[in-house]
PDB file of C-alpha atoms in Angstrom:
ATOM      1  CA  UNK A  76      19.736 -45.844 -44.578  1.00  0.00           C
ATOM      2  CA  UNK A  77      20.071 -47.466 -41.031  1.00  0.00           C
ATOM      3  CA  UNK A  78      22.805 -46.946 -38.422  1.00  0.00           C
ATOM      4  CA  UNK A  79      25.605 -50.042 -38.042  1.00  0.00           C
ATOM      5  CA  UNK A  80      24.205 -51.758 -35.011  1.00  0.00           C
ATOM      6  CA  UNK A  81      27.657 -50.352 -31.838  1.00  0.00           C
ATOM      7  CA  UNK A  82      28.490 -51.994 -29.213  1.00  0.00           C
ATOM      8  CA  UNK A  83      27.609 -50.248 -25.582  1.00  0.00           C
ATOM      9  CA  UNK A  84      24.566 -49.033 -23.962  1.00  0.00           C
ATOM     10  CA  UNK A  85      22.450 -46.920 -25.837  1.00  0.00           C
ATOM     11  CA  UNK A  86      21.724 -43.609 -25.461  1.00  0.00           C
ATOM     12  CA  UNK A  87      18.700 -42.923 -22.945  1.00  0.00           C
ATOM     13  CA  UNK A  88      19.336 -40.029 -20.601  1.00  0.00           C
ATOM     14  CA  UNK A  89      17.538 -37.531 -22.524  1.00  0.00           C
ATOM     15  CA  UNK A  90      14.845 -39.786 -23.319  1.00  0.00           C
ATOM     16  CA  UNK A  91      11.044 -39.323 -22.463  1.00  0.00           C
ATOM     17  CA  UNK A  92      11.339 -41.113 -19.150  1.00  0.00           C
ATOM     18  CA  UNK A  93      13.872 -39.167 -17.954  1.00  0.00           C
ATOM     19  CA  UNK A  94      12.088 -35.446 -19.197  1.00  0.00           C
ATOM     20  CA  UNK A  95       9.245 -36.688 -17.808  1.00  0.00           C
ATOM     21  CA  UNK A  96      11.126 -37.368 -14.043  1.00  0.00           C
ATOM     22  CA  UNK A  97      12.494 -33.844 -14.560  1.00  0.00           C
ATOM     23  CA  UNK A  98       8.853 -32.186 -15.141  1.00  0.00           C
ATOM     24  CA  UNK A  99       7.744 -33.960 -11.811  1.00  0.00           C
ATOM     25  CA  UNK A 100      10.931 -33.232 -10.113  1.00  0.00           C
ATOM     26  CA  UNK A 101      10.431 -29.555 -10.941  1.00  0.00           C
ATOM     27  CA  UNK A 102       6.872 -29.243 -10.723  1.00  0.00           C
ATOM     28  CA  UNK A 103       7.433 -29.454  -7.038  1.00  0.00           C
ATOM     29  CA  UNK A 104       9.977 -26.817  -6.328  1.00  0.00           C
ATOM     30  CA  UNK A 105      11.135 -24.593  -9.518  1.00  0.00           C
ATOM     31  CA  UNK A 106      14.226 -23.317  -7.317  1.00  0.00           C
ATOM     32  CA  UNK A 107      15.796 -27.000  -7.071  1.00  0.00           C
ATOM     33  CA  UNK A 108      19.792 -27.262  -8.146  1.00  0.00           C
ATOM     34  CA  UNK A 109      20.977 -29.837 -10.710  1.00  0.00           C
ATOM     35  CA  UNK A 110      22.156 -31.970  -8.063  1.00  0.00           C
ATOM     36  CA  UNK A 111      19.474 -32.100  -6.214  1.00  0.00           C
ATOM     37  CA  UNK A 112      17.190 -32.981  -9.134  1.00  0.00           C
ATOM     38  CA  UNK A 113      20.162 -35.618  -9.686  1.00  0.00           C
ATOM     39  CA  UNK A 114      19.561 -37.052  -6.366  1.00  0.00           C
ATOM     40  CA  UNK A 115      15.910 -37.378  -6.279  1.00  0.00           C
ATOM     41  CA  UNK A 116      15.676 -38.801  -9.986  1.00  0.00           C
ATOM     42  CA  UNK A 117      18.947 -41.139 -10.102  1.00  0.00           C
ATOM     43  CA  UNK A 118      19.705 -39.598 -13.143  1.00  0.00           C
ATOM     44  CA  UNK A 119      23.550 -38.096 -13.509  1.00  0.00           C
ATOM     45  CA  UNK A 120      23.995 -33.725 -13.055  1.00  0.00           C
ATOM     46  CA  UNK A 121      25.286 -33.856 -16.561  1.00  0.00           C
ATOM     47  CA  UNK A 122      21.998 -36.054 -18.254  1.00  0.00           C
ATOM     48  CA  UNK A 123      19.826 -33.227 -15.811  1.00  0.00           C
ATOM     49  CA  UNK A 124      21.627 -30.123 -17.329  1.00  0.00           C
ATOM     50  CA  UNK A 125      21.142 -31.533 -21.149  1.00  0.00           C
ATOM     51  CA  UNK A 126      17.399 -32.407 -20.621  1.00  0.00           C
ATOM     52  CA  UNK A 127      16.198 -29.066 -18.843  1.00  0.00           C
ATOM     53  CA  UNK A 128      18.335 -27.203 -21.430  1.00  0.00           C
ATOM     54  CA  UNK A 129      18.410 -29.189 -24.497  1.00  0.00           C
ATOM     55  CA  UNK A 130      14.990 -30.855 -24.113  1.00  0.00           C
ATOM     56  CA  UNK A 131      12.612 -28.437 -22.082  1.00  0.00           C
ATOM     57  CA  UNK A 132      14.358 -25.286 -23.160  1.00  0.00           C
ATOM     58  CA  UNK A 133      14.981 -23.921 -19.551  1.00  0.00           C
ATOM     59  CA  UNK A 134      17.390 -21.254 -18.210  1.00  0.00           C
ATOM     60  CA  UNK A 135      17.264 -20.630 -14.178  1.00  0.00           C
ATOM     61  CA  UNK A 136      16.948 -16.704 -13.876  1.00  0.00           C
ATOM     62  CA  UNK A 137      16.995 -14.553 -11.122  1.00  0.00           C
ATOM     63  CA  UNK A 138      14.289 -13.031  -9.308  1.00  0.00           C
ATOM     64  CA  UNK A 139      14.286  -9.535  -9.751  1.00  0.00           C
ATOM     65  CA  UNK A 140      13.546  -6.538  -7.107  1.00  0.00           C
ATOM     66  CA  UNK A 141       9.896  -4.915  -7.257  1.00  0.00           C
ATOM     67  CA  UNK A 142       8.456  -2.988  -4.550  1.00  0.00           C
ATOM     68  CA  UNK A 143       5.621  -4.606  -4.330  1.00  0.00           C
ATOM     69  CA  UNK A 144       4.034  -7.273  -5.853  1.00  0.00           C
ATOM     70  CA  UNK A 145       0.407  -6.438  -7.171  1.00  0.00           C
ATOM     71  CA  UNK A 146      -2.955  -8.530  -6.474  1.00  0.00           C
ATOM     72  CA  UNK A 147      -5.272  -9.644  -9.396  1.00  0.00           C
ATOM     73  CA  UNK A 148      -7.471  -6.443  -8.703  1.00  0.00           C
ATOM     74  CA  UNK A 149      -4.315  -4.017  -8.321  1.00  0.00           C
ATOM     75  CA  UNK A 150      -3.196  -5.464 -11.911  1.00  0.00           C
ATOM     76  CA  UNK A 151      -6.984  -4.824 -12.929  1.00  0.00           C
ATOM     77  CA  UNK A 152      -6.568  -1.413 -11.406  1.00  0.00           C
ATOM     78  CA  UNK A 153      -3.693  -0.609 -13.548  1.00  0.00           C
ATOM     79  CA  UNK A 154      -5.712  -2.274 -17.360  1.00  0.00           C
ATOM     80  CA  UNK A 155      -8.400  -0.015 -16.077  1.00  0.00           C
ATOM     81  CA  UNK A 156      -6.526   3.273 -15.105  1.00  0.00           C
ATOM     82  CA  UNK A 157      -4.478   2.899 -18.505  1.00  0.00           C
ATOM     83  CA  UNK A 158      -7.865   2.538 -20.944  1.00  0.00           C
ATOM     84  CA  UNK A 159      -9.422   5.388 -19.146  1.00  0.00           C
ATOM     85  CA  UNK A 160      -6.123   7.438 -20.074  1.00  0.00           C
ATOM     86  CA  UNK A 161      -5.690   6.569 -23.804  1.00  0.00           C
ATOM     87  CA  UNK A 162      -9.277   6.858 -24.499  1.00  0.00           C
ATOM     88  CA  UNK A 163      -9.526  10.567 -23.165  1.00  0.00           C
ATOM     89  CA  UNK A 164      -6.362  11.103 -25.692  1.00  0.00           C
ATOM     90  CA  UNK A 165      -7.805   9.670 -28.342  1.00  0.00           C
ATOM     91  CA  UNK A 166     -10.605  11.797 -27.859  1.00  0.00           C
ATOM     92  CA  UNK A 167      -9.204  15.055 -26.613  1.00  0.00           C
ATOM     93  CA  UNK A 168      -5.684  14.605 -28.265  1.00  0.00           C
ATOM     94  CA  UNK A 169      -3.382  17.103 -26.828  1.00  0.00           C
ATOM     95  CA  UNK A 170      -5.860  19.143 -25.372  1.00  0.00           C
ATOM     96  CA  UNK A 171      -5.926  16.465 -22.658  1.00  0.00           C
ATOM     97  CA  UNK A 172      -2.080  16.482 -22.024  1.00  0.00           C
ATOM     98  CA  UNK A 173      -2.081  19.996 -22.099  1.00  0.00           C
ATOM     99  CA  UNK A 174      -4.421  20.337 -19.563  1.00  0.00           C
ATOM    100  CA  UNK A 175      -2.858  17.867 -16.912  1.00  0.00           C
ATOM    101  CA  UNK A 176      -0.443  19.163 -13.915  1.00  0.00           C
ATOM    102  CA  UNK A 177       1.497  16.219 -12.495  1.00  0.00           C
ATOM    103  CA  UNK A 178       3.460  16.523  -9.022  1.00  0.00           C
ATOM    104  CA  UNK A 179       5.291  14.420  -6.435  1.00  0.00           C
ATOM    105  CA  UNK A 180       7.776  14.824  -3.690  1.00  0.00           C
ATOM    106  CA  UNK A 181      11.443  13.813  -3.800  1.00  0.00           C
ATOM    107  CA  UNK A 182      14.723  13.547  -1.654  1.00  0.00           C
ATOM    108  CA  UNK A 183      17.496  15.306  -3.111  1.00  0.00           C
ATOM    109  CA  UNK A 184      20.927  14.682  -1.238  1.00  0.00           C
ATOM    110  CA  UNK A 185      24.043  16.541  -0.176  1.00  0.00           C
ATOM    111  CA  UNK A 186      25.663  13.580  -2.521  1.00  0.00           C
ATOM    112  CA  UNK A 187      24.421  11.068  -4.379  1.00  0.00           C
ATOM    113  CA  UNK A 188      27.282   8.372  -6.319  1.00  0.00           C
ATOM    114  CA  UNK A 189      27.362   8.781  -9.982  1.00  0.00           C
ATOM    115  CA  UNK A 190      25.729   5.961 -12.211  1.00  0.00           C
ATOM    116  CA  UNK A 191      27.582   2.978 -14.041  1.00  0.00           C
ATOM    117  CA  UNK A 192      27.107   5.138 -17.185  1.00  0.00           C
ATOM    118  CA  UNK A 193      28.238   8.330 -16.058  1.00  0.00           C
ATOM    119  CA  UNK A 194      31.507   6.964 -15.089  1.00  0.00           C
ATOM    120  CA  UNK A 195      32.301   4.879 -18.099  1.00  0.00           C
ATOM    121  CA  UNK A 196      35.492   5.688 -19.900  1.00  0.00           C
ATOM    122  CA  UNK A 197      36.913   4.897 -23.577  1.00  0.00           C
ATOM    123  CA  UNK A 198      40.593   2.993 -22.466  1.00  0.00           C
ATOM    124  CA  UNK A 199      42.137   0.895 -24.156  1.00  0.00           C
ATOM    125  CA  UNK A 200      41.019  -3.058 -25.085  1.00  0.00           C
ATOM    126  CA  UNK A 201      43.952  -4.636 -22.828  1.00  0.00           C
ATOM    127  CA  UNK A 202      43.160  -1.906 -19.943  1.00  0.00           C
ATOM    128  CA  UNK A 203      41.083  -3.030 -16.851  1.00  0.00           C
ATOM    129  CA  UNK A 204      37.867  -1.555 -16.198  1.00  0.00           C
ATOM    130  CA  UNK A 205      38.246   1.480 -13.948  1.00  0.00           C
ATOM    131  CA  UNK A 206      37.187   1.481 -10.129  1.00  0.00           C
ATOM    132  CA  UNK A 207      35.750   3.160  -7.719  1.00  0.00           C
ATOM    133  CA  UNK A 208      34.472   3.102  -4.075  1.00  0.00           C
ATOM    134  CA  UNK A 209      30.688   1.839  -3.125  1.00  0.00           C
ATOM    135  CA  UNK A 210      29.592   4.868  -1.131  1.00  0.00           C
ATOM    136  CA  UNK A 211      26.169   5.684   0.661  1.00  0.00           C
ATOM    137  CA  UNK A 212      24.212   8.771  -0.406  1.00  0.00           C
ATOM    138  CA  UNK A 213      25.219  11.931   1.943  1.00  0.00           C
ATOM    139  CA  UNK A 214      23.729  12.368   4.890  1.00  0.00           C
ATOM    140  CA  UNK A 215      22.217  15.679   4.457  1.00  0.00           C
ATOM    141  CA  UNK A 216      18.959  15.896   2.524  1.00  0.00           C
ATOM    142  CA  UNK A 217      16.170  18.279   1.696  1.00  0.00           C
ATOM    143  CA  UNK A 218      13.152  17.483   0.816  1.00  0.00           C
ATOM    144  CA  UNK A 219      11.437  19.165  -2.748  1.00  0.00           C
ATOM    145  CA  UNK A 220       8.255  19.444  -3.847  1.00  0.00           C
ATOM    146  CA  UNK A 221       7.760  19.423  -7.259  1.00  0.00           C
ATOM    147  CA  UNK A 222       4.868  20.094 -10.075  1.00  0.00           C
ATOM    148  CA  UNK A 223       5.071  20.584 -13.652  1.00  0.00           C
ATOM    149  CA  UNK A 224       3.137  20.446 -16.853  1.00  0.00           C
ATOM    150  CA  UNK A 225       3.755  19.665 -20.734  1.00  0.00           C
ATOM    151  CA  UNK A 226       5.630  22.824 -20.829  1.00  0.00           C
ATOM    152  CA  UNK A 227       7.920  23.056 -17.790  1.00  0.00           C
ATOM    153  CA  UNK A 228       7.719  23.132 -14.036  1.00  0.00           C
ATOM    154  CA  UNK A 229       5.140  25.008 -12.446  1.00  0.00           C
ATOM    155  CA  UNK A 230       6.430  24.841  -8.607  1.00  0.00           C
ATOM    156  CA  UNK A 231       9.704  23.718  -7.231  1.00  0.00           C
ATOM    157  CA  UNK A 232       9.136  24.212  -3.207  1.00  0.00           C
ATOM    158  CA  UNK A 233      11.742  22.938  -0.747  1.00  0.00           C
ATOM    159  CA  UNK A 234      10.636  21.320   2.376  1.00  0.00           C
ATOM    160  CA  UNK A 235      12.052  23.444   5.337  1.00  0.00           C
ATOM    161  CA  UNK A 236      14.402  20.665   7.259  1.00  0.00           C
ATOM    162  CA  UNK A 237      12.510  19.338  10.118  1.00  0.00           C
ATOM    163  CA  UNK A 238       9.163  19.486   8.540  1.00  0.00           C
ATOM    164  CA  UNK A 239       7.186  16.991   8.620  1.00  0.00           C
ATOM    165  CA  UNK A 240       4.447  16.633   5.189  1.00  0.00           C
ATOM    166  CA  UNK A 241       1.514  15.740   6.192  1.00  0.00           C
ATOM    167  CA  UNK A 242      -2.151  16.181   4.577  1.00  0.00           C
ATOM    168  CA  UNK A 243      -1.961  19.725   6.349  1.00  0.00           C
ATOM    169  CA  UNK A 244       1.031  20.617   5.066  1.00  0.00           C
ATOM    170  CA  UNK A 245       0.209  19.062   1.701  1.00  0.00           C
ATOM    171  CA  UNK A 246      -3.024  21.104   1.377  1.00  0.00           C
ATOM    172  CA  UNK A 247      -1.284  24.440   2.820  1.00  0.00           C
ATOM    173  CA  UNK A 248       1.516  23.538   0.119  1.00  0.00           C
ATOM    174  CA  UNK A 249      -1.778  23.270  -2.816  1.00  0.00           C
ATOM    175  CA  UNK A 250      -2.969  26.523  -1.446  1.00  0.00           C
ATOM    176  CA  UNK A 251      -0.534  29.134  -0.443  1.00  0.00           C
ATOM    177  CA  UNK A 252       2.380  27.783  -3.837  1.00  0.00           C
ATOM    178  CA  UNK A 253       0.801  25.858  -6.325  1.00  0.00           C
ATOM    179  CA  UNK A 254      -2.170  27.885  -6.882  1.00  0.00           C
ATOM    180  CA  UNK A 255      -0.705  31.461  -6.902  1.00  0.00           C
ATOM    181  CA  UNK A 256       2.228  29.834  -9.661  1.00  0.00           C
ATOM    182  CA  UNK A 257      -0.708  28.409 -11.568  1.00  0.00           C
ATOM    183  CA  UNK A 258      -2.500  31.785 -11.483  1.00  0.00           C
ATOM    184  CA  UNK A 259       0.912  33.651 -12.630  1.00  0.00           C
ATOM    185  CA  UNK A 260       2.312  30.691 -14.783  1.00  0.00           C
ATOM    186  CA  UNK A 261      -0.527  29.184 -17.000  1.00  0.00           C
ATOM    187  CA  UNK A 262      -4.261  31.228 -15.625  1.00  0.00           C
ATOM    188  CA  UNK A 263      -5.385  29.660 -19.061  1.00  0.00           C
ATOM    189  CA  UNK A 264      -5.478  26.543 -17.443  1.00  0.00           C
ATOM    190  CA  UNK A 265      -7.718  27.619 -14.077  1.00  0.00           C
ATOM    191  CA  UNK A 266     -10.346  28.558 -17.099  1.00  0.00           C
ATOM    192  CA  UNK A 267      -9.830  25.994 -20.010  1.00  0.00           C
ATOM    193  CA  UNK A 268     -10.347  23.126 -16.300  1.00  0.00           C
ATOM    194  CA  UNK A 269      -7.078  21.553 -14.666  1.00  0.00           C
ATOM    195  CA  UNK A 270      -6.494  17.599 -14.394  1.00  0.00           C
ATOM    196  CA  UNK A 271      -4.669  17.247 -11.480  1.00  0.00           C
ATOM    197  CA  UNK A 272      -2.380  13.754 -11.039  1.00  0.00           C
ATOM    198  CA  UNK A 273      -0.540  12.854  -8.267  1.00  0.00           C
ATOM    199  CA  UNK A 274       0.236   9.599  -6.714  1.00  0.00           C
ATOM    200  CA  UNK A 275      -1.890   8.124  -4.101  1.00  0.00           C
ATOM    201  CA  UNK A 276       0.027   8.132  -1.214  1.00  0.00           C
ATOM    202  CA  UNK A 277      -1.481   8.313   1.846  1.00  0.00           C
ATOM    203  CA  UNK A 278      -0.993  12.371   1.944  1.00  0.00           C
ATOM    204  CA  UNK A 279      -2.275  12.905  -1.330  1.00  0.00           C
ATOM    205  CA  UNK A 280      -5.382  10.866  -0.786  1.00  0.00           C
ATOM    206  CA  UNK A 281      -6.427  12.539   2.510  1.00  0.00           C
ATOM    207  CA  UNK A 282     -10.056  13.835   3.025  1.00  0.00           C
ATOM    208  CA  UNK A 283      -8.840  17.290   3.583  1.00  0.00           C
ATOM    209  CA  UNK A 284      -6.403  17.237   0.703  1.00  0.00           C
ATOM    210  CA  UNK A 285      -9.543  15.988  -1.710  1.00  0.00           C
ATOM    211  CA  UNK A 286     -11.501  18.469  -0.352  1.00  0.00           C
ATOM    212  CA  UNK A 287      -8.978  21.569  -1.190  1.00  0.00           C
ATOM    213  CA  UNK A 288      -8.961  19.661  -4.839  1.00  0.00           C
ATOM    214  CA  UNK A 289     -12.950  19.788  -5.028  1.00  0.00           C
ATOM    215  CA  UNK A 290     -12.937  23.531  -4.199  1.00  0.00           C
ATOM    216  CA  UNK A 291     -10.522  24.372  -6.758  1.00  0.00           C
ATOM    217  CA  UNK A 292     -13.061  22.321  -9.252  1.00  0.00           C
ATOM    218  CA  UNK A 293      -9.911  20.681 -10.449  1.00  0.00           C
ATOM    219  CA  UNK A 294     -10.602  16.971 -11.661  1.00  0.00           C
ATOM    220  CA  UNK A 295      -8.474  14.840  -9.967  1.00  0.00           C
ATOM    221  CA  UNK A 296      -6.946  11.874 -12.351  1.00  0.00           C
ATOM    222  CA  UNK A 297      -7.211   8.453 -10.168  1.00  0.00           C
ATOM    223  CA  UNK A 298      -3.843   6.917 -10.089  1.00  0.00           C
ATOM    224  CA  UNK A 299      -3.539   3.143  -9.377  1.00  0.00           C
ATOM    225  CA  UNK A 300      -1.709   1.874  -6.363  1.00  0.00           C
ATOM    226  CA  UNK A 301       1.824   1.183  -6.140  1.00  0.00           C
ATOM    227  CA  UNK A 302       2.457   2.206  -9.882  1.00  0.00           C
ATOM    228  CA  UNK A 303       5.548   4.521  -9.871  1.00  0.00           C
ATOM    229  CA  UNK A 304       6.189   3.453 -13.004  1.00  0.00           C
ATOM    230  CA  UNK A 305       2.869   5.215 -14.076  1.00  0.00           C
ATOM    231  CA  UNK A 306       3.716   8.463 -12.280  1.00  0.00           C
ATOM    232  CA  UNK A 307       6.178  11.508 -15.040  1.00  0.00           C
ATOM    233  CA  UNK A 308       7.692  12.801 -11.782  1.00  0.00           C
ATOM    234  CA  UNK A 309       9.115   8.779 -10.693  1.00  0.00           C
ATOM    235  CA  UNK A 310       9.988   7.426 -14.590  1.00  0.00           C
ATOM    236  CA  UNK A 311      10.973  10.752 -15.947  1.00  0.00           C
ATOM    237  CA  UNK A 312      11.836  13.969 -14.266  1.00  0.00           C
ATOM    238  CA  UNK A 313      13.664  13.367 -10.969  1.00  0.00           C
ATOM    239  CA  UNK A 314      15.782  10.693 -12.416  1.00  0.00           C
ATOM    240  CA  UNK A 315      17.021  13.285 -15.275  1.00  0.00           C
ATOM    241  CA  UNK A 316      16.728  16.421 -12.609  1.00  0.00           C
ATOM    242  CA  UNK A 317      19.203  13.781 -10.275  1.00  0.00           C
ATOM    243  CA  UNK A 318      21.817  13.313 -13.734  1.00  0.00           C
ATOM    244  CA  UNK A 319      22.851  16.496 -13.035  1.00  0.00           C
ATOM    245  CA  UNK A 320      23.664  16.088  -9.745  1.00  0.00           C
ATOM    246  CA  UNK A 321      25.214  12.878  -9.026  1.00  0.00           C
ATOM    247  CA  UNK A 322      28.969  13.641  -8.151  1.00  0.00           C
ATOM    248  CA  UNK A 323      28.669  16.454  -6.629  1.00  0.00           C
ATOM    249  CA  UNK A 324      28.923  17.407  -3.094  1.00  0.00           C
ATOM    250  CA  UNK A 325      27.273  19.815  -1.591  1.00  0.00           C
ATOM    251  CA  UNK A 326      27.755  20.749   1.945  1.00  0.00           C
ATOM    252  CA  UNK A 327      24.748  23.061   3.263  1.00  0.00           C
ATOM    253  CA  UNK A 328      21.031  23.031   2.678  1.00  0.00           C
ATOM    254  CA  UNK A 329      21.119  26.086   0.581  1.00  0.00           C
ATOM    255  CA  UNK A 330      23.568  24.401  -1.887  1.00  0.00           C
ATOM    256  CA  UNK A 331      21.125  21.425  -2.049  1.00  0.00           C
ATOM    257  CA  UNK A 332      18.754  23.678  -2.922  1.00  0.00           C
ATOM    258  CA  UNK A 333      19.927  26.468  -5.434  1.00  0.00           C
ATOM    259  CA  UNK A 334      21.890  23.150  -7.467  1.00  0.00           C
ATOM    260  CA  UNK A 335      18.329  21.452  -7.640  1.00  0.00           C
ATOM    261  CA  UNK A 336      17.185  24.832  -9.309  1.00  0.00           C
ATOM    262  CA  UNK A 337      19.753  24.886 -11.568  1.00  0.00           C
ATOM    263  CA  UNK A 338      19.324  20.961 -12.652  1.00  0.00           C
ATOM    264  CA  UNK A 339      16.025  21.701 -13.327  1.00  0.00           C
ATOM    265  CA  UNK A 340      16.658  25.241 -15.272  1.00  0.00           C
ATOM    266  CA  UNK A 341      18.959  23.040 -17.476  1.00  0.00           C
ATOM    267  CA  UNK A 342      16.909  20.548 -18.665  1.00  0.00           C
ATOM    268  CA  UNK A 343      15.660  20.980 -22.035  1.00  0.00           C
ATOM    269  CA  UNK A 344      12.105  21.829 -22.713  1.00  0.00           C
ATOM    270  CA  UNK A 345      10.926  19.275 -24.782  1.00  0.00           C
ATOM    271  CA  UNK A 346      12.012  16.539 -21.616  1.00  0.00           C
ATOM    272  CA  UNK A 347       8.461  17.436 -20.557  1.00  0.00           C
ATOM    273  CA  UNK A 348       6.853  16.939 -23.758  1.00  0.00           C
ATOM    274  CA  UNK A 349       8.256  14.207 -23.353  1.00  0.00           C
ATOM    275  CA  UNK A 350       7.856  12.969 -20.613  1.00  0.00           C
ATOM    276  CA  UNK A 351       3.810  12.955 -21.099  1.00  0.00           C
ATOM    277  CA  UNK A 352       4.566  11.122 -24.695  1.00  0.00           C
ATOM    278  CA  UNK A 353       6.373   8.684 -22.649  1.00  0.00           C
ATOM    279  CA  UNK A 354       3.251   8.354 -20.035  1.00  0.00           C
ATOM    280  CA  UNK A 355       1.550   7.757 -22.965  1.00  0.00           C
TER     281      UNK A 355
END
């Protein structure tokens, strides 16, 4: 069967000459609007739209916010940093995970806004969506120091306001809390040998820090650059230690404080189980 020969001008605009001005159009800048690839190619918006959607399957998306974007080797880094980790599991099991103390430092706030899913409500179909006011976090902050294991948190220190943490703080920090909670907390661990993971910022990596590591004969887990998402403490346990306080208001220090306490008393125990399954 054969089509009745129409009159009028056939049908071209989404024909190979015109996908292939598109691919050279685009191939120059992949940002370009439909009227500018229009202009250059002398081809119509509408005949543009059909052929990069119909014919060469593309949808323009938005770049997306990262805080940083890696090199080759820091991507290598990562591959490399991520083997290491699931081979010493599949060897060790949870032996391995049970051995590991994780920490990092965090801001918590005097008020931090509630997240789009916290202040969802069920309403009816024909209701609008509820509102509220775009507000900054609260000006009044405290730092916290946190570390914790498969099991729960071994330290929870609050920075004194005003002080600034440094590698001499850091250390002092390793030495005079963390130690004396391992010693009461888990002194299995300073015998069965402690890995140590924290992220390397530029406090954590400091000579004199490494040193105080070394002399604890701790073995220090490498952790690749700018990889929060590789870090329990960033992609687990101060975003759900931060659920429970977003809302609230809090007007001193000291209610900063004893509320970050509590958010952390109420988590449930397996979070940290599974937060290292989650690492995993």
């Amino acid at each position: 069967m054969e089509d009745e020969p129409r009159p009028g001008r056939p049908v071209t605009a989404c024909g190979d000459a015109n996908i292939s001005k598109v691919l050279v159009s685009l191939s120059d800048d992949r940002r370009k609007t439909c009227e500018e690839i229009s202009t250059e190619t002398s081809m119509s918006r509408t005949s543009v739209f059909r052929v990069l959607t119909n014919k060469l399957n593309k949808k323009k998306k938005f770049s997306k916010w990262v805080p940083h974007l890696l090199t080759d080797e820091q991507k290598e880094s990562r591959v490399n940093f991520s083997r290491n980790f699931l081979r010493r599991f599949q060897t060790e099991q949870n032996d391995f995970l049970g051995r590991i103390i994780t920490g990092d430092e965090t801001w918590v706030y005097s008020w931090d806004p509630e997240t789009k899913r916290q202040s969802a409500e069920w309403r009816d179909f024909d209701e609008p969506r509820p509102e509220k006011v775009r507000r900054k976090q609260g000006a009044l902050k405290v730092m916290h120091m946190i570390f914790f294991y498969m099991n729960g948190v071994i330290l929870r220190w609050p920075v004194p306001i005003g002080t600034t943490i440094n590698a001499q703080y850091y250390k002092k920090v390793l030495q005079d809390k963390l130690k004396p909670a391992i010693r009461k907390k888990r002194p299995g661990l300073l015998e069965s040998g402690i890995l140590f993971h924290h992220d390397n910022a530029p406090v954590h990596t400091a000579r004199a820090v490494r040193d105080v590591l070394a002399g604890y004969k701790l073995e220090l887990l490498e952790h690749p650059r700018y990889s929060p998402d590789l870090a329990p403490c960033d992609f687990h346990l101060f975003p759900k230690m931060k659920e429970h306080l977003r809302g609230q208001r809090f007007e001193t220090e000291e209610d900063i404080i004893q509320a970050t306490k509590v958010a952390i008393k109420n988590l449930d125990k397996c979070s940290y189980v599974t937060a290292f399954k989650d690492w995993l």
